[in-house]
Amino acid sequence: MILDELRSDISRKQKKGLPFILASVVIWLMITIISSLTINIDFKNILVFSSSAILLPISWLLGRMIHVDIFAKTNGLGDLGFLFTINQLIYLLIVGWVYKAAPYKMIMVYAMVFGGHLLPYSWLYKSKSYKVFAFAIPILALVLENVFNTFILSGTMVIVEIIFSYLLTREVKSLIRQK
């Protein structure tokens, strides 16, 4: 297969990573609930930071529900997609630093890292939605956190992720119709 065919194949088989984006709705909902709690900021941030630990099991479960094997190894570009995901773990070190240096800004930085890590997937999945949200989320996070507060930011992220999921679903349906 040539590269373009591999990209189309992985986009179809992985449904453009939809299980992971759907799981992020759940995670951002959890973060919204956590941000509404009146608890110590350090404990709140530990809960927020820990919330991402459920990404893989929820993605796997949602993948099964929509018939996606998130660990499929039949396309070599799956390893590249995994590398893109691992790259985000490196950026989570920045979030860890913010935890101590500027604890009231941690959720904003977490959102920026989440949004920014989406950009390579725009290439992998030939997706305009990934490209738009990769830029929109960090900018939106910066503005919302500095104009409003963390609760508004995290609540807006739930809505943004729902919209993103909807647009990806449309892209996937369009891709299936093209086949």
Short mmCIF file of N, CA and C in Angstrom, two decimals:
data_model
loop_
_atom_site.label_atom_id
_atom_site.label_comp_id
_atom_site.label_asym_id
_atom_site.label_seq_id
_atom_site.Cartn_x
_atom_site.Cartn_y
_atom_site.Cartn_z
N MET A 1 0.84 -1.19 0.00
CA MET A 1 0.00 0.00 0.00
C MET A 1 0.87 1.24 0.00
N ILE A 2 0.43 2.24 -0.72
CA ILE A 2 1.14 3.51 -0.66
C ILE A 2 0.65 4.26 0.58
N LEU A 3 1.39 5.29 0.96
CA LEU A 3 1.13 6.01 2.21
C LEU A 3 -0.30 6.53 2.30
N ASP A 4 -0.80 7.10 1.23
CA ASP A 4 -2.16 7.64 1.26
C ASP A 4 -3.20 6.55 1.49
N GLU A 5 -2.98 5.38 0.90
CA GLU A 5 -3.89 4.25 1.12
C GLU A 5 -3.82 3.76 2.57
N LEU A 6 -2.62 3.76 3.14
CA LEU A 6 -2.46 3.36 4.54
C LEU A 6 -3.20 4.33 5.47
N ARG A 7 -3.11 5.62 5.17
CA ARG A 7 -3.81 6.62 5.97
C ARG A 7 -5.33 6.43 5.88
N SER A 8 -5.83 6.18 4.69
CA SER A 8 -7.26 5.93 4.53
C SER A 8 -7.69 4.67 5.26
N ASP A 9 -6.85 3.64 5.17
CA ASP A 9 -7.14 2.37 5.84
C ASP A 9 -7.19 2.54 7.36
N ILE A 10 -6.21 3.22 7.94
CA ILE A 10 -6.19 3.40 9.39
C ILE A 10 -7.35 4.30 9.83
N SER A 11 -7.70 5.26 9.01
CA SER A 11 -8.84 6.14 9.33
C SER A 11 -10.13 5.34 9.43
N ARG A 12 -10.31 4.41 8.49
CA ARG A 12 -11.51 3.57 8.51
C ARG A 12 -11.48 2.59 9.68
N LYS A 13 -10.37 1.88 9.82
CA LYS A 13 -10.28 0.84 10.85
C LYS A 13 -10.36 1.42 12.26
N GLN A 14 -9.76 2.56 12.46
CA GLN A 14 -9.75 3.17 13.79
C GLN A 14 -10.87 4.20 13.97
N LYS A 15 -11.70 4.32 12.93
CA LYS A 15 -12.78 5.33 12.93
C LYS A 15 -12.24 6.67 13.43
N LYS A 16 -11.07 7.01 12.87
CA LYS A 16 -10.40 8.28 13.15
C LYS A 16 -10.19 8.55 14.63
N GLY A 17 -9.98 7.48 15.38
CA GLY A 17 -9.71 7.63 16.81
C GLY A 17 -10.91 8.03 17.64
N LEU A 18 -12.08 7.84 17.10
CA LEU A 18 -13.32 8.25 17.76
C LEU A 18 -13.47 7.69 19.19
N PRO A 19 -13.08 6.43 19.46
CA PRO A 19 -13.23 5.96 20.85
C PRO A 19 -12.47 6.82 21.86
N PHE A 20 -11.32 7.33 21.47
CA PHE A 20 -10.53 8.16 22.38
C PHE A 20 -11.17 9.53 22.59
N ILE A 21 -11.74 10.08 21.54
CA ILE A 21 -12.39 11.39 21.68
C ILE A 21 -13.67 11.25 22.49
N LEU A 22 -14.40 10.17 22.28
CA LEU A 22 -15.59 9.93 23.10
C LEU A 22 -15.20 9.76 24.57
N ALA A 23 -14.11 9.05 24.82
CA ALA A 23 -13.64 8.87 26.20
C ALA A 23 -13.23 10.21 26.82
N SER A 24 -12.73 11.11 25.99
CA SER A 24 -12.33 12.42 26.54
C SER A 24 -13.54 13.22 27.02
N VAL A 25 -14.71 12.95 26.45
CA VAL A 25 -15.93 13.59 26.95
C VAL A 25 -16.14 13.18 28.41
N VAL A 26 -15.98 11.90 28.68
CA VAL A 26 -16.15 11.38 30.04
C VAL A 26 -15.11 12.00 30.98
N ILE A 27 -13.87 12.05 30.52
CA ILE A 27 -12.80 12.60 31.35
C ILE A 27 -13.03 14.07 31.64
N TRP A 28 -13.43 14.85 30.64
CA TRP A 28 -13.68 16.28 30.87
C TRP A 28 -14.92 16.49 31.75
N LEU A 29 -15.86 15.58 31.68
CA LEU A 29 -17.01 15.66 32.59
C LEU A 29 -16.53 15.43 34.04
N MET A 30 -15.66 14.45 34.21
CA MET A 30 -15.08 14.22 35.53
C MET A 30 -14.30 15.45 36.02
N ILE A 31 -13.52 16.03 35.14
CA ILE A 31 -12.73 17.21 35.51
C ILE A 31 -13.65 18.37 35.88
N THR A 32 -14.77 18.50 35.17
CA THR A 32 -15.74 19.55 35.50
C THR A 32 -16.30 19.33 36.90
N ILE A 33 -16.64 18.11 37.21
CA ILE A 33 -17.15 17.80 38.55
C ILE A 33 -16.08 18.09 39.60
N ILE A 34 -14.87 17.65 39.34
CA ILE A 34 -13.76 17.89 40.27
C ILE A 34 -13.54 19.39 40.46
N SER A 35 -13.57 20.14 39.37
CA SER A 35 -13.32 21.59 39.49
C SER A 35 -14.41 22.31 40.27
N SER A 36 -15.58 21.70 40.40
CA SER A 36 -16.66 22.34 41.15
C SER A 36 -16.57 22.07 42.66
N LEU A 37 -15.70 21.13 43.04
CA LEU A 37 -15.58 20.77 44.45
C LEU A 37 -14.84 21.85 45.24
N THR A 38 -15.25 22.03 46.47
CA THR A 38 -14.56 22.98 47.35
C THR A 38 -13.60 22.21 48.25
N ILE A 39 -12.51 21.79 47.63
CA ILE A 39 -11.47 21.03 48.33
C ILE A 39 -10.13 21.72 48.08
N ASN A 40 -9.13 21.29 48.79
CA ASN A 40 -7.78 21.80 48.66
C ASN A 40 -7.32 21.72 47.20
N ILE A 41 -6.69 22.78 46.69
CA ILE A 41 -6.27 22.84 45.28
C ILE A 41 -5.28 21.72 44.94
N ASP A 42 -4.41 21.35 45.86
CA ASP A 42 -3.46 20.27 45.57
C ASP A 42 -4.19 18.94 45.36
N PHE A 43 -5.15 18.66 46.24
CA PHE A 43 -5.92 17.42 46.10
C PHE A 43 -6.77 17.46 44.83
N LYS A 44 -7.36 18.62 44.56
CA LYS A 44 -8.17 18.78 43.34
C LYS A 44 -7.32 18.49 42.11
N ASN A 45 -6.11 19.03 42.08
CA ASN A 45 -5.24 18.84 40.92
C ASN A 45 -4.76 17.39 40.79
N ILE A 46 -4.55 16.73 41.92
CA ILE A 46 -4.19 15.30 41.86
C ILE A 46 -5.35 14.51 41.24
N LEU A 47 -6.57 14.83 41.63
CA LEU A 47 -7.74 14.16 41.05
C LEU A 47 -7.84 14.43 39.56
N VAL A 48 -7.62 15.68 39.16
CA VAL A 48 -7.67 16.04 37.73
C VAL A 48 -6.59 15.27 36.98
N PHE A 49 -5.38 15.32 37.50
CA PHE A 49 -4.25 14.64 36.85
C PHE A 49 -4.52 13.15 36.73
N SER A 50 -5.09 12.56 37.77
CA SER A 50 -5.38 11.12 37.79
C SER A 50 -6.53 10.74 36.87
N SER A 51 -7.39 11.67 36.56
CA SER A 51 -8.57 11.36 35.74
C SER A 51 -8.19 10.80 34.37
N SER A 52 -7.03 11.17 33.86
CA SER A 52 -6.64 10.67 32.54
C SER A 52 -6.28 9.19 32.56
N ALA A 53 -6.11 8.62 33.75
CA ALA A 53 -5.75 7.19 33.85
C ALA A 53 -6.85 6.28 33.30
N ILE A 54 -8.07 6.77 33.24
CA ILE A 54 -9.16 5.92 32.74
C ILE A 54 -9.34 6.01 31.22
N LEU A 55 -8.51 6.82 30.57
CA LEU A 55 -8.65 7.00 29.12
C LEU A 55 -8.61 5.67 28.36
N LEU A 56 -7.61 4.88 28.60
CA LEU A 56 -7.46 3.63 27.84
C LEU A 56 -8.60 2.64 28.09
N PRO A 57 -8.96 2.36 29.34
CA PRO A 57 -10.07 1.41 29.51
C PRO A 57 -11.40 1.91 28.95
N ILE A 58 -11.67 3.20 29.09
CA ILE A 58 -12.92 3.73 28.53
C ILE A 58 -12.87 3.71 27.01
N SER A 59 -11.72 4.05 26.43
CA SER A 59 -11.57 4.01 24.97
C SER A 59 -11.76 2.60 24.45
N TRP A 60 -11.19 1.63 25.16
CA TRP A 60 -11.33 0.24 24.77
C TRP A 60 -12.81 -0.17 24.80
N LEU A 61 -13.49 0.18 25.89
CA LEU A 61 -14.91 -0.17 26.03
C LEU A 61 -15.75 0.50 24.94
N LEU A 62 -15.54 1.79 24.72
CA LEU A 62 -16.29 2.49 23.68
C LEU A 62 -15.93 1.95 22.30
N GLY A 63 -14.66 1.60 22.11
CA GLY A 63 -14.23 1.00 20.85
C GLY A 63 -14.98 -0.29 20.57
N ARG A 64 -15.13 -1.12 21.59
CA ARG A 64 -15.90 -2.37 21.42
C ARG A 64 -17.34 -2.06 21.04
N MET A 65 -17.90 -1.02 21.65
CA MET A 65 -19.30 -0.66 21.38
C MET A 65 -19.50 -0.19 19.95
N ILE A 66 -18.48 0.50 19.38
CA ILE A 66 -18.63 1.01 18.01
C ILE A 66 -17.79 0.19 17.01
N HIS A 67 -17.37 -0.99 17.44
CA HIS A 67 -16.67 -1.95 16.59
C HIS A 67 -15.32 -1.44 16.08
N VAL A 68 -14.51 -0.96 17.02
CA VAL A 68 -13.14 -0.54 16.71
C VAL A 68 -12.20 -1.26 17.65
N ASP A 69 -11.22 -1.95 17.08
CA ASP A 69 -10.17 -2.55 17.90
C ASP A 69 -9.08 -1.48 18.04
N ILE A 70 -9.04 -0.82 19.20
CA ILE A 70 -8.10 0.30 19.36
C ILE A 70 -6.64 -0.17 19.35
N PHE A 71 -6.41 -1.48 19.45
CA PHE A 71 -5.05 -2.01 19.44
C PHE A 71 -4.72 -2.71 18.12
N ALA A 72 -5.52 -2.51 17.11
CA ALA A 72 -5.33 -3.21 15.83
C ALA A 72 -3.90 -2.99 15.31
N LYS A 73 -3.30 -4.07 14.89
CA LYS A 73 -1.91 -4.01 14.41
C LYS A 73 -1.81 -4.32 12.92
N THR A 74 -2.93 -4.28 12.21
CA THR A 74 -2.91 -4.67 10.79
C THR A 74 -2.42 -3.56 9.88
N ASN A 75 -2.19 -2.37 10.42
CA ASN A 75 -1.71 -1.25 9.63
C ASN A 75 -0.55 -0.63 10.40
N GLY A 76 0.58 -0.54 9.73
CA GLY A 76 1.79 0.00 10.37
C GLY A 76 1.64 1.42 10.90
N LEU A 77 0.69 2.16 10.35
CA LEU A 77 0.49 3.52 10.84
C LEU A 77 -0.16 3.54 12.22
N GLY A 78 -0.68 2.39 12.66
CA GLY A 78 -1.20 2.31 14.03
C GLY A 78 -0.10 2.57 15.04
N ASP A 79 1.11 2.09 14.74
CA ASP A 79 2.26 2.35 15.62
C ASP A 79 2.59 3.84 15.65
N LEU A 80 2.43 4.49 14.52
CA LEU A 80 2.67 5.93 14.47
C LEU A 80 1.63 6.67 15.31
N GLY A 81 0.38 6.26 15.22
CA GLY A 81 -0.67 6.86 16.05
C GLY A 81 -0.38 6.67 17.53
N PHE A 82 0.14 5.48 17.89
CA PHE A 82 0.51 5.21 19.28
C PHE A 82 1.65 6.14 19.71
N LEU A 83 2.61 6.36 18.82
CA LEU A 83 3.71 7.28 19.10
C LEU A 83 3.19 8.70 19.34
N PHE A 84 2.21 9.12 18.55
CA PHE A 84 1.59 10.43 18.76
C PHE A 84 0.97 10.53 20.16
N THR A 85 0.37 9.43 20.60
CA THR A 85 -0.25 9.39 21.93
C THR A 85 0.81 9.44 23.02
N ILE A 86 1.87 8.67 22.86
CA ILE A 86 2.95 8.66 23.84
C ILE A 86 3.60 10.04 23.93
N ASN A 87 3.64 10.75 22.84
CA ASN A 87 4.20 12.10 22.83
C ASN A 87 3.49 13.00 23.85
N GLN A 88 2.19 12.79 24.02
CA GLN A 88 1.44 13.60 24.99
C GLN A 88 1.94 13.34 26.41
N LEU A 89 2.38 12.14 26.69
CA LEU A 89 2.89 11.83 28.03
C LEU A 89 4.09 12.71 28.38
N ILE A 90 4.91 13.01 27.39
CA ILE A 90 6.05 13.90 27.61
C ILE A 90 5.55 15.29 28.01
N TYR A 91 4.51 15.76 27.33
CA TYR A 91 3.98 17.08 27.64
C TYR A 91 3.27 17.12 28.99
N LEU A 92 2.83 15.96 29.47
CA LEU A 92 2.21 15.93 30.79
C LEU A 92 3.22 16.27 31.89
N LEU A 93 4.50 16.17 31.57
CA LEU A 93 5.52 16.63 32.52
C LEU A 93 5.37 18.13 32.78
N ILE A 94 4.99 18.87 31.76
CA ILE A 94 4.75 20.31 31.92
C ILE A 94 3.57 20.52 32.86
N VAL A 95 2.53 19.72 32.67
CA VAL A 95 1.35 19.82 33.55
C VAL A 95 1.77 19.50 34.98
N GLY A 96 2.63 18.51 35.15
CA GLY A 96 3.14 18.17 36.47
C GLY A 96 3.91 19.32 37.10
N TRP A 97 4.68 20.03 36.30
CA TRP A 97 5.41 21.19 36.81
C TRP A 97 4.44 22.30 37.22
N VAL A 98 3.42 22.54 36.41
CA VAL A 98 2.42 23.57 36.71
C VAL A 98 1.69 23.24 38.00
N TYR A 99 1.52 21.95 38.27
CA TYR A 99 0.87 21.51 39.50
C TYR A 99 1.48 22.20 40.72
N LYS A 100 2.81 22.34 40.73
CA LYS A 100 3.48 22.99 41.85
C LYS A 100 3.70 24.49 41.60
N ALA A 101 4.06 24.86 40.40
CA ALA A 101 4.45 26.25 40.11
C ALA A 101 3.25 27.20 40.03
N ALA A 102 2.16 26.75 39.47
CA ALA A 102 0.96 27.60 39.29
C ALA A 102 -0.28 26.72 39.40
N PRO A 103 -0.59 26.21 40.59
CA PRO A 103 -1.64 25.20 40.73
C PRO A 103 -3.02 25.65 40.24
N TYR A 104 -3.31 26.93 40.30
CA TYR A 104 -4.62 27.40 39.85
C TYR A 104 -4.73 27.46 38.32
N LYS A 105 -3.64 27.21 37.63
CA LYS A 105 -3.64 27.22 36.16
C LYS A 105 -3.47 25.82 35.58
N MET A 106 -3.44 24.80 36.43
CA MET A 106 -3.15 23.45 35.95
C MET A 106 -4.18 22.94 34.95
N ILE A 107 -5.45 23.15 35.21
CA ILE A 107 -6.47 22.64 34.28
C ILE A 107 -6.36 23.34 32.93
N MET A 108 -6.03 24.62 32.94
CA MET A 108 -5.84 25.33 31.67
C MET A 108 -4.69 24.70 30.88
N VAL A 109 -3.57 24.46 31.54
CA VAL A 109 -2.42 23.88 30.85
C VAL A 109 -2.74 22.45 30.40
N TYR A 110 -3.45 21.72 31.23
CA TYR A 110 -3.88 20.36 30.87
C TYR A 110 -4.72 20.40 29.58
N ALA A 111 -5.64 21.34 29.50
CA ALA A 111 -6.47 21.49 28.29
C ALA A 111 -5.62 21.87 27.09
N MET A 112 -4.65 22.75 27.29
CA MET A 112 -3.78 23.16 26.18
C MET A 112 -2.96 21.98 25.66
N VAL A 113 -2.43 21.17 26.58
CA VAL A 113 -1.67 19.99 26.18
C VAL A 113 -2.58 19.01 25.43
N PHE A 114 -3.77 18.80 25.97
CA PHE A 114 -4.72 17.91 25.31
C PHE A 114 -5.00 18.40 23.88
N GLY A 115 -5.34 19.66 23.74
CA GLY A 115 -5.66 20.20 22.42
C GLY A 115 -4.48 20.13 21.46
N GLY A 116 -3.33 20.56 21.93
CA GLY A 116 -2.15 20.58 21.07
C GLY A 116 -1.73 19.21 20.58
N HIS A 117 -1.95 18.19 21.39
CA HIS A 117 -1.51 16.85 20.97
C HIS A 117 -2.37 16.28 19.84
N LEU A 118 -3.47 16.92 19.52
CA LEU A 118 -4.36 16.44 18.46
C LEU A 118 -3.82 16.70 17.05
N LEU A 119 -2.93 17.67 16.92
CA LEU A 119 -2.49 18.10 15.59
C LEU A 119 -1.93 16.97 14.71
N PRO A 120 -1.05 16.10 15.18
CA PRO A 120 -0.54 15.06 14.28
C PRO A 120 -1.64 14.13 13.76
N TYR A 121 -2.70 13.97 14.54
CA TYR A 121 -3.80 13.12 14.09
C TYR A 121 -4.54 13.72 12.90
N SER A 122 -4.45 15.02 12.73
CA SER A 122 -5.08 15.64 11.56
C SER A 122 -4.42 15.12 10.28
N TRP A 123 -3.13 14.87 10.34
CA TRP A 123 -2.43 14.30 9.20
C TRP A 123 -2.75 12.82 9.07
N LEU A 124 -2.60 12.08 10.19
CA LEU A 124 -2.78 10.64 10.16
C LEU A 124 -4.16 10.26 9.62
N TYR A 125 -5.19 10.92 10.13
CA TYR A 125 -6.56 10.58 9.77
C TYR A 125 -7.14 11.45 8.66
N LYS A 126 -6.33 12.32 8.08
CA LYS A 126 -6.81 13.23 7.03
C LYS A 126 -8.07 13.96 7.53
N SER A 127 -7.94 14.59 8.69
CA SER A 127 -9.10 15.13 9.38
C SER A 127 -9.01 16.64 9.60
N LYS A 128 -9.97 17.33 9.07
CA LYS A 128 -10.07 18.77 9.31
C LYS A 128 -10.47 19.04 10.76
N SER A 129 -11.30 18.17 11.32
CA SER A 129 -11.75 18.36 12.70
C SER A 129 -10.57 18.34 13.67
N TYR A 130 -9.68 17.37 13.52
CA TYR A 130 -8.51 17.32 14.39
C TYR A 130 -7.69 18.60 14.26
N LYS A 131 -7.51 19.06 13.05
CA LYS A 131 -6.70 20.26 12.83
C LYS A 131 -7.34 21.48 13.49
N VAL A 132 -8.63 21.66 13.29
CA VAL A 132 -9.33 22.82 13.87
C VAL A 132 -9.28 22.77 15.40
N PHE A 133 -9.59 21.61 15.97
CA PHE A 133 -9.63 21.50 17.43
C PHE A 133 -8.24 21.55 18.06
N ALA A 134 -7.21 21.13 17.32
CA ALA A 134 -5.84 21.21 17.84
C ALA A 134 -5.44 22.66 18.10
N PHE A 135 -5.95 23.56 17.31
CA PHE A 135 -5.65 24.99 17.51
C PHE A 135 -6.70 25.66 18.40
N ALA A 136 -7.95 25.29 18.20
CA ALA A 136 -9.04 25.96 18.93
C ALA A 136 -9.00 25.68 20.44
N ILE A 137 -8.71 24.45 20.82
CA ILE A 137 -8.75 24.09 22.25
C ILE A 137 -7.72 24.87 23.07
N PRO A 138 -6.44 24.91 22.67
CA PRO A 138 -5.50 25.69 23.49
C PRO A 138 -5.85 27.18 23.56
N ILE A 139 -6.30 27.74 22.46
CA ILE A 139 -6.68 29.17 22.47
C ILE A 139 -7.89 29.38 23.36
N LEU A 140 -8.88 28.53 23.21
CA LEU A 140 -10.08 28.61 24.03
C LEU A 140 -9.75 28.44 25.51
N ALA A 141 -8.87 27.51 25.83
CA ALA A 141 -8.46 27.29 27.22
C ALA A 141 -7.81 28.53 27.80
N LEU A 142 -6.93 29.14 27.05
CA LEU A 142 -6.24 30.35 27.51
C LEU A 142 -7.24 31.47 27.79
N VAL A 143 -8.14 31.68 26.86
CA VAL A 143 -9.12 32.76 27.01
C VAL A 143 -10.09 32.49 28.16
N LEU A 144 -10.68 31.31 28.16
CA LEU A 144 -11.69 31.00 29.19
C LEU A 144 -11.12 31.03 30.60
N GLU A 145 -9.93 30.49 30.78
CA GLU A 145 -9.33 30.47 32.12
C GLU A 145 -9.00 31.88 32.59
N ASN A 146 -8.56 32.72 31.67
CA ASN A 146 -8.17 34.07 32.08
C ASN A 146 -9.33 35.05 32.16
N VAL A 147 -10.43 34.75 31.49
CA VAL A 147 -11.60 35.63 31.55
C VAL A 147 -12.60 35.12 32.59
N PHE A 148 -12.77 33.82 32.69
CA PHE A 148 -13.76 33.25 33.60
C PHE A 148 -13.06 32.48 34.71
N ASN A 149 -13.23 31.16 34.74
CA ASN A 149 -12.59 30.34 35.75
C ASN A 149 -12.47 28.90 35.26
N THR A 150 -11.88 28.08 36.11
CA THR A 150 -11.62 26.69 35.76
C THR A 150 -12.90 25.89 35.52
N PHE A 151 -13.91 26.16 36.30
CA PHE A 151 -15.18 25.44 36.13
C PHE A 151 -15.78 25.73 34.76
N ILE A 152 -15.78 26.99 34.36
CA ILE A 152 -16.30 27.37 33.03
C ILE A 152 -15.44 26.72 31.94
N LEU A 153 -14.13 26.73 32.12
CA LEU A 153 -13.24 26.11 31.14
C LEU A 153 -13.53 24.62 31.01
N SER A 154 -13.56 23.91 32.12
CA SER A 154 -13.76 22.46 32.04
C SER A 154 -15.16 22.10 31.53
N GLY A 155 -16.17 22.87 31.92
CA GLY A 155 -17.51 22.64 31.40
C GLY A 155 -17.59 22.88 29.90
N THR A 156 -16.90 23.92 29.45
CA THR A 156 -16.85 24.21 28.01
C THR A 156 -16.12 23.09 27.27
N MET A 157 -15.10 22.51 27.91
CA MET A 157 -14.37 21.41 27.27
C MET A 157 -15.28 20.20 27.04
N VAL A 158 -16.21 19.96 27.95
CA VAL A 158 -17.17 18.87 27.74
C VAL A 158 -17.97 19.14 26.46
N ILE A 159 -18.46 20.36 26.33
CA ILE A 159 -19.24 20.74 25.14
C ILE A 159 -18.38 20.66 23.88
N VAL A 160 -17.16 21.16 23.97
CA VAL A 160 -16.24 21.12 22.83
C VAL A 160 -15.98 19.68 22.40
N GLU A 161 -15.77 18.79 23.36
CA GLU A 161 -15.51 17.39 23.03
C GLU A 161 -16.74 16.70 22.43
N ILE A 162 -17.92 17.09 22.87
CA ILE A 162 -19.14 16.54 22.27
C ILE A 162 -19.25 17.00 20.81
N ILE A 163 -18.98 18.27 20.57
CA ILE A 163 -19.01 18.80 19.19
C ILE A 163 -17.95 18.10 18.34
N PHE A 164 -16.76 17.97 18.90
CA PHE A 164 -15.67 17.29 18.20
C PHE A 164 -16.07 15.85 17.86
N SER A 165 -16.66 15.15 18.81
CA SER A 165 -17.12 13.77 18.58
C SER A 165 -18.15 13.71 17.46
N TYR A 166 -19.07 14.65 17.46
CA TYR A 166 -20.10 14.70 16.42
C TYR A 166 -19.46 14.91 15.04
N LEU A 167 -18.54 15.87 14.96
CA LEU A 167 -17.90 16.15 13.67
C LEU A 167 -17.05 14.97 13.20
N LEU A 168 -16.37 14.31 14.13
CA LEU A 168 -15.60 13.11 13.75
C LEU A 168 -16.52 11.99 13.27
N THR A 169 -17.66 11.84 13.93
CA THR A 169 -18.63 10.84 13.50
C THR A 169 -19.07 11.11 12.07
N ARG A 170 -19.30 12.36 11.75
CA ARG A 170 -19.67 12.72 10.37
C ARG A 170 -18.54 12.40 9.40
N GLU A 171 -17.30 12.70 9.79
CA GLU A 171 -16.16 12.39 8.93
C GLU A 171 -16.07 10.88 8.70
N VAL A 172 -16.27 10.10 9.75
CA VAL A 172 -16.19 8.64 9.64
C VAL A 172 -17.30 8.13 8.72
N LYS A 173 -18.52 8.63 8.87
CA LYS A 173 -19.62 8.21 8.00
C LYS A 173 -19.32 8.55 6.55
N SER A 174 -18.74 9.71 6.31
CA SER A 174 -18.38 10.12 4.96
C SER A 174 -17.30 9.18 4.40
N LEU A 175 -16.36 8.81 5.24
CA LEU A 175 -15.29 7.91 4.83
C LEU A 175 -15.85 6.54 4.46
N ILE A 176 -16.79 6.05 5.24
CA ILE A 176 -17.39 4.74 4.97
C ILE A 176 -18.18 4.77 3.67
N ARG A 177 -18.89 5.89 3.43
CA ARG A 177 -19.65 6.02 2.17
C ARG A 177 -18.72 6.03 0.95
N GLN A 178 -17.52 6.57 1.10
CA GLN A 178 -16.56 6.63 0.00
C GLN A 178 -16.02 5.27 -0.37
N LYS A 179 -16.01 4.37 0.58
CA LYS A 179 -15.45 3.03 0.37
C LYS A 179 -16.26 2.29 -0.62
#
